[in-house]
Amino acid sequence: MATLIEPTRTYTPEELLSLPDDLSVELIDGQLVETHVSVLTGLVTATLNALLGEYVRRSAIGDLLSSETMIRCFPNRPGRVRKPDLSFVRRGRLSPSQMTAGFLTIPPDLAVEVVSPNDEAEALEAKLLDYFDAGIPLVWVIYPVARSAMILRLDGSANRIREHDELPGEAVIPGFSCRLAELFPPVPAEQTPSTETTDQG
């Protein structure tokens, strides 16, 4: 769920850099919007970060960026800064100056959103539209509660996968694939009520 902070004041992207590090916010046309995630969302994001991060490190095909990375690559919306839950940039696209900047000013090759139960559908849709307007070629939207995901592409194609399906890196992260179920915690076994017997003696 997103919460508007100080709705009567507008911020610049530069002012965003001076805010406390523990404040998880995006900048939407000058307005600070604080985001909140569930424990389940954090768990799934961390698991995907470990799986994808290990593959990216071993294959040396690019760089995986955490949810703290602020993306400012929306040419028609200079007052907008987004924070994907994870993002990936192919090797060679990050210049030395880009590595030390406060914002990522080029569109990543992959953006990942892990949806929390209280996320608003319209806010998520607006974020996805921003990603495609910026030219991000691949977006994963993961739904931990439903144990499913959407794979969205810049050409407009999309498909839904379920937990028994593979989540592929496609042409963006060639060779990467993991079963979607690996991202989710085990489903608790159904509790069967204990049967008590009474000695009628």
C-alpha positions as a LaTeX table, in Angstrom:
\begin{tabular}{lrrr}
\hline
Residue & $x$ (\AA) & $y$ (\AA) & $z$ (\AA) \\
\hline
Met1 & 0.00 & 0.00 & 0.00 \\
Ala2 & 1.28 & 3.49 & $-0.85$ \\
Thr3 & 0.93 & 6.48 & 1.47 \\
Leu4 & 1.22 & 10.09 & 0.34 \\
Ile5 & 3.65 & 12.09 & 2.51 \\
Glu6 & 3.20 & 15.85 & 2.97 \\
Pro7 & 0.64 & 16.28 & 0.17 \\
Thr8 & 0.87 & 20.07 & 0.39 \\
Arg9 & 4.57 & 20.12 & $-0.52$ \\
Thr10 & 6.38 & 19.13 & $-3.69$ \\
Tyr11 & 9.89 & 17.67 & $-3.82$ \\
Thr12 & 12.55 & 17.56 & $-6.49$ \\
Pro13 & 14.49 & 14.39 & $-7.28$ \\
Glu14 & 17.59 & 16.05 & $-5.82$ \\
Glu15 & 15.80 & 16.63 & $-2.50$ \\
Leu16 & 14.91 & 12.94 & $-2.48$ \\
Leu17 & 18.60 & 12.12 & $-2.11$ \\
Ser18 & 18.80 & 13.99 & 1.20 \\
Leu19 & 15.99 & 12.04 & 2.87 \\
Pro20 & 16.77 & 9.36 & 5.50 \\
Asp21 & 17.93 & 6.07 & 4.01 \\
Asp22 & 15.34 & 4.08 & 5.96 \\
Leu23 & 12.45 & 5.96 & 4.34 \\
Ser24 & 11.14 & 3.85 & 1.47 \\
Val25 & 9.60 & 6.34 & $-0.92$ \\
Glu26 & 9.04 & 7.01 & $-4.60$ \\
Leu27 & 8.56 & 10.41 & $-6.18$ \\
Ile28 & 5.42 & 10.79 & $-8.27$ \\
Asp29 & 5.31 & 14.17 & $-10.01$ \\
Gly30 & 6.84 & 15.92 & $-7.05$ \\
Gln31 & 4.87 & 14.06 & $-4.37$ \\
Leu32 & 6.54 & 11.67 & $-1.95$ \\
Val33 & 4.79 & 8.31 & $-1.83$ \\
Glu34 & 5.84 & 5.90 & 0.91 \\
Thr35 & 5.58 & 2.21 & 0.08 \\
His36 & 4.89 & $-0.59$ & 2.53 \\
Val37 & 5.65 & $-4.27$ & 2.00 \\
Ser38 & 4.48 & $-7.38$ & 3.80 \\
Val39 & 6.76 & $-9.95$ & 5.40 \\
Leu40 & 5.86 & $-12.37$ & 2.61 \\
Thr41 & 6.81 & $-9.81$ & $-0.02$ \\
Gly42 & 10.18 & $-9.28$ & 1.65 \\
Leu43 & 10.81 & $-13.01$ & 1.84 \\
Val44 & 10.01 & $-13.59$ & $-1.85$ \\
Thr45 & 12.11 & $-10.61$ & $-2.92$ \\
Ala46 & 15.08 & $-11.83$ & $-0.89$ \\
Thr47 & 14.80 & $-15.35$ & $-2.31$ \\
Leu48 & 14.67 & $-14.08$ & $-5.90$ \\
Asn49 & 17.57 & $-11.76$ & $-5.18$ \\
Ala50 & 19.65 & $-14.75$ & $-4.02$ \\
Leu51 & 18.74 & $-16.99$ & $-6.97$ \\
Leu52 & 19.07 & $-14.37$ & $-9.66$ \\
Gly53 & 22.05 & $-12.70$ & $-8.01$ \\
Glu54 & 24.05 & $-15.92$ & $-7.96$ \\
Tyr55 & 23.33 & $-16.56$ & $-11.63$ \\
Val56 & 24.24 & $-13.02$ & $-12.64$ \\
Arg57 & 27.46 & $-13.18$ & $-10.62$ \\
Arg58 & 28.56 & $-16.50$ & $-12.12$ \\
Ser59 & 27.63 & $-15.63$ & $-15.69$ \\
Ala60 & 28.99 & $-12.05$ & $-15.48$ \\
Ile61 & 26.30 & $-10.83$ & $-17.87$ \\
Gly62 & 25.25 & $-7.77$ & $-15.93$ \\
Asp63 & 24.42 & $-6.22$ & $-12.59$ \\
Leu64 & 21.49 & $-6.86$ & $-10.25$ \\
Leu65 & 20.23 & $-3.80$ & $-8.37$ \\
Ser66 & 18.33 & $-3.87$ & $-5.08$ \\
Ser67 & 15.08 & $-2.17$ & $-4.12$ \\
Glu68 & 17.06 & 0.76 & $-2.74$ \\
Thr69 & 18.09 & 1.79 & $-6.25$ \\
Met70 & 16.18 & 4.84 & $-7.45$ \\
Ile71 & 15.34 & 4.92 & $-11.15$ \\
Arg72 & 14.98 & 8.26 & $-12.88$ \\
Cys73 & 14.66 & 7.42 & $-16.56$ \\
Phe74 & 11.29 & 8.90 & $-17.49$ \\
Pro75 & 12.00 & 11.69 & $-20.00$ \\
Asn76 & 8.42 & 12.95 & $-20.09$ \\
Arg77 & 8.10 & 12.90 & $-16.30$ \\
Pro78 & 11.14 & 14.66 & $-14.79$ \\
Gly79 & 9.54 & 14.70 & $-11.33$ \\
Arg80 & 9.13 & 10.94 & $-11.18$ \\
Val81 & 11.44 & 8.47 & $-9.43$ \\
Arg82 & 10.61 & 4.78 & $-9.12$ \\
Lys83 & 12.04 & 1.94 & $-7.04$ \\
Pro84 & 11.54 & $-1.55$ & $-8.47$ \\
Asp85 & 11.86 & $-4.39$ & $-5.97$ \\
Leu86 & 14.73 & $-5.68$ & $-8.13$ \\
Ser87 & 16.22 & $-4.57$ & $-11.43$ \\
Phe88 & 18.88 & $-5.85$ & $-13.79$ \\
Val89 & 21.19 & $-4.01$ & $-16.19$ \\
Arg90 & 23.24 & $-5.82$ & $-18.84$ \\
Arg91 & 27.03 & $-5.69$ & $-18.56$ \\
Gly92 & 28.56 & $-2.69$ & $-20.30$ \\
Arg93 & 25.57 & $-0.37$ & $-19.98$ \\
Leu94 & 26.62 & 1.17 & $-16.65$ \\
Ser95 & 29.32 & 3.81 & $-17.03$ \\
Pro96 & 31.61 & 4.72 & $-14.11$ \\
Ser97 & 29.67 & 7.95 & $-13.59$ \\
Gln98 & 26.38 & 6.03 & $-13.59$ \\
Met99 & 27.72 & 3.69 & $-10.91$ \\
Thr100 & 28.37 & 6.56 & $-8.50$ \\
Ala101 & 25.22 & 8.56 & $-9.29$ \\
Gly102 & 22.26 & 8.82 & $-6.93$ \\
Phe103 & 19.83 & 7.73 & $-9.63$ \\
Leu104 & 19.86 & 5.15 & $-12.38$ \\
Thr105 & 19.13 & 7.35 & $-15.40$ \\
Ile106 & 19.02 & 4.59 & $-17.99$ \\
Pro107 & 16.16 & 2.09 & $-18.20$ \\
Pro108 & 17.12 & $-1.27$ & $-16.71$ \\
Asp109 & 16.73 & $-4.36$ & $-18.87$ \\
Leu110 & 14.52 & $-6.04$ & $-16.26$ \\
Ala111 & 12.30 & $-4.62$ & $-13.54$ \\
Val112 & 10.67 & $-6.81$ & $-10.91$ \\
Glu113 & 7.63 & $-5.98$ & $-8.80$ \\
Val114 & 6.66 & $-8.28$ & $-5.93$ \\
Val115 & 3.08 & $-7.43$ & $-5.08$ \\
Ser116 & 1.99 & $-6.96$ & $-1.46$ \\
Pro117 & $-1.56$ & $-7.87$ & $-0.40$ \\
Asn118 & $-2.49$ & $-4.22$ & 0.14 \\
Asp119 & $-1.02$ & $-2.86$ & $-3.10$ \\
Glu120 & $-3.54$ & $-0.84$ & $-5.07$ \\
Ala121 & $-4.22$ & $-2.12$ & $-8.59$ \\
Glu122 & $-4.25$ & 1.36 & $-10.15$ \\
Ala123 & $-0.97$ & 2.35 & $-8.52$ \\
Leu124 & 0.68 & $-0.84$ & $-9.78$ \\
Glu125 & $-0.69$ & $-0.29$ & $-13.28$ \\
Ala126 & 0.66 & 3.28 & $-13.32$ \\
Lys127 & 4.08 & 1.97 & $-12.30$ \\
Leu128 & 4.07 & $-0.66$ & $-15.05$ \\
Leu129 & 3.10 & 1.96 & $-17.64$ \\
Asp130 & 6.04 & 4.07 & $-16.49$ \\
Tyr131 & 8.35 & 1.11 & $-16.99$ \\
Phe132 & 7.20 & 0.53 & $-20.55$ \\
Asp133 & 7.19 & 4.24 & $-21.39$ \\
Ala134 & 10.84 & 4.23 & $-20.31$ \\
Gly135 & 11.58 & 1.32 & $-22.66$ \\
Ile136 & 12.23 & $-1.45$ & $-20.13$ \\
Pro137 & 12.07 & $-4.62$ & $-22.26$ \\
Leu138 & 11.05 & $-7.15$ & $-19.58$ \\
Val139 & 9.01 & $-6.85$ & $-16.39$ \\
Trp140 & 8.17 & $-9.60$ & $-13.90$ \\
Val141 & 5.17 & $-9.03$ & $-11.63$ \\
Ile142 & 5.12 & $-11.65$ & $-8.89$ \\
Tyr143 & 2.03 & $-12.37$ & $-6.78$ \\
Pro144 & 3.13 & $-14.27$ & $-3.66$ \\
Val145 & $-0.36$ & $-14.80$ & $-2.23$ \\
Ala146 & $-1.69$ & $-16.25$ & $-5.51$ \\
Arg147 & 1.65 & $-18.01$ & $-6.09$ \\
Ser148 & 1.70 & $-16.81$ & $-9.68$ \\
Ala149 & 3.44 & $-14.23$ & $-11.85$ \\
Met150 & 2.98 & $-12.17$ & $-14.98$ \\
Ile151 & 5.73 & $-11.85$ & $-17.57$ \\
Leu152 & 5.30 & $-8.56$ & $-19.44$ \\
Arg153 & 7.29 & $-7.47$ & $-22.48$ \\
Leu154 & 7.85 & $-4.15$ & $-24.19$ \\
Asp155 & 6.20 & $-5.40$ & $-27.38$ \\
Gly156 & 2.92 & $-5.77$ & $-25.48$ \\
Ser157 & 2.96 & $-9.55$ & $-25.17$ \\
Ala158 & 2.39 & $-11.12$ & $-21.77$ \\
Asn159 & 1.73 & $-14.44$ & $-20.15$ \\
Arg160 & 0.79 & $-15.67$ & $-16.70$ \\
Ile161 & 2.70 & $-18.49$ & $-15.05$ \\
Arg162 & 1.83 & $-20.53$ & $-11.97$ \\
Glu163 & 4.04 & $-21.96$ & $-9.29$ \\
His164 & 4.78 & $-25.21$ & $-11.16$ \\
Asp165 & 5.97 & $-23.23$ & $-14.22$ \\
Glu166 & 9.44 & $-21.89$ & $-14.97$ \\
Leu167 & 10.28 & $-18.19$ & $-14.66$ \\
Pro168 & 12.62 & $-17.53$ & $-17.61$ \\
Gly169 & 15.14 & $-14.75$ & $-18.14$ \\
Glu170 & 14.36 & $-14.91$ & $-21.87$ \\
Ala171 & 16.67 & $-12.83$ & $-24.09$ \\
Val172 & 17.32 & $-10.33$ & $-21.29$ \\
Ile173 & 19.03 & $-12.82$ & $-18.95$ \\
Pro174 & 19.78 & $-15.73$ & $-21.28$ \\
Gly175 & 20.13 & $-19.10$ & $-19.62$ \\
Phe176 & 18.41 & $-18.12$ & $-16.36$ \\
Ser177 & 15.32 & $-20.02$ & $-15.30$ \\
Cys178 & 13.88 & $-21.06$ & $-11.98$ \\
Arg179 & 10.70 & $-22.78$ & $-10.95$ \\
Leu180 & 8.37 & $-20.10$ & $-9.65$ \\
Ala181 & 7.55 & $-22.22$ & $-6.60$ \\
Glu182 & 11.17 & $-21.81$ & $-5.44$ \\
Leu183 & 10.39 & $-18.19$ & $-4.58$ \\
Phe184 & 7.54 & $-18.99$ & $-2.23$ \\
Pro185 & 7.58 & $-20.46$ & 1.27 \\
Pro186 & 6.10 & $-23.97$ & 1.61 \\
Val187 & 2.36 & $-24.18$ & 1.91 \\
Pro188 & 1.56 & $-25.25$ & 5.49 \\
Ala189 & 0.16 & $-28.73$ & 5.68 \\
Glu190 & $-3.52$ & $-28.83$ & 6.51 \\
Gln191 & $-4.08$ & $-29.39$ & 10.16 \\
Thr192 & $-6.20$ & $-32.46$ & 10.77 \\
Pro193 & $-8.19$ & $-32.20$ & 13.96 \\
Ser194 & $-7.13$ & $-34.73$ & 16.54 \\
Thr195 & $-9.65$ & $-37.42$ & 17.32 \\
Glu196 & $-10.25$ & $-37.88$ & 20.97 \\
Thr197 & $-11.73$ & $-41.14$ & 22.17 \\
Thr198 & $-13.67$ & $-41.32$ & 25.35 \\
Asp199 & $-13.60$ & $-44.45$ & 27.47 \\
Gln200 & $-17.21$ & $-45.27$ & 28.01 \\
Gly201 & $-16.12$ & $-48.09$ & 30.43 \\
\hline
\end{tabular}
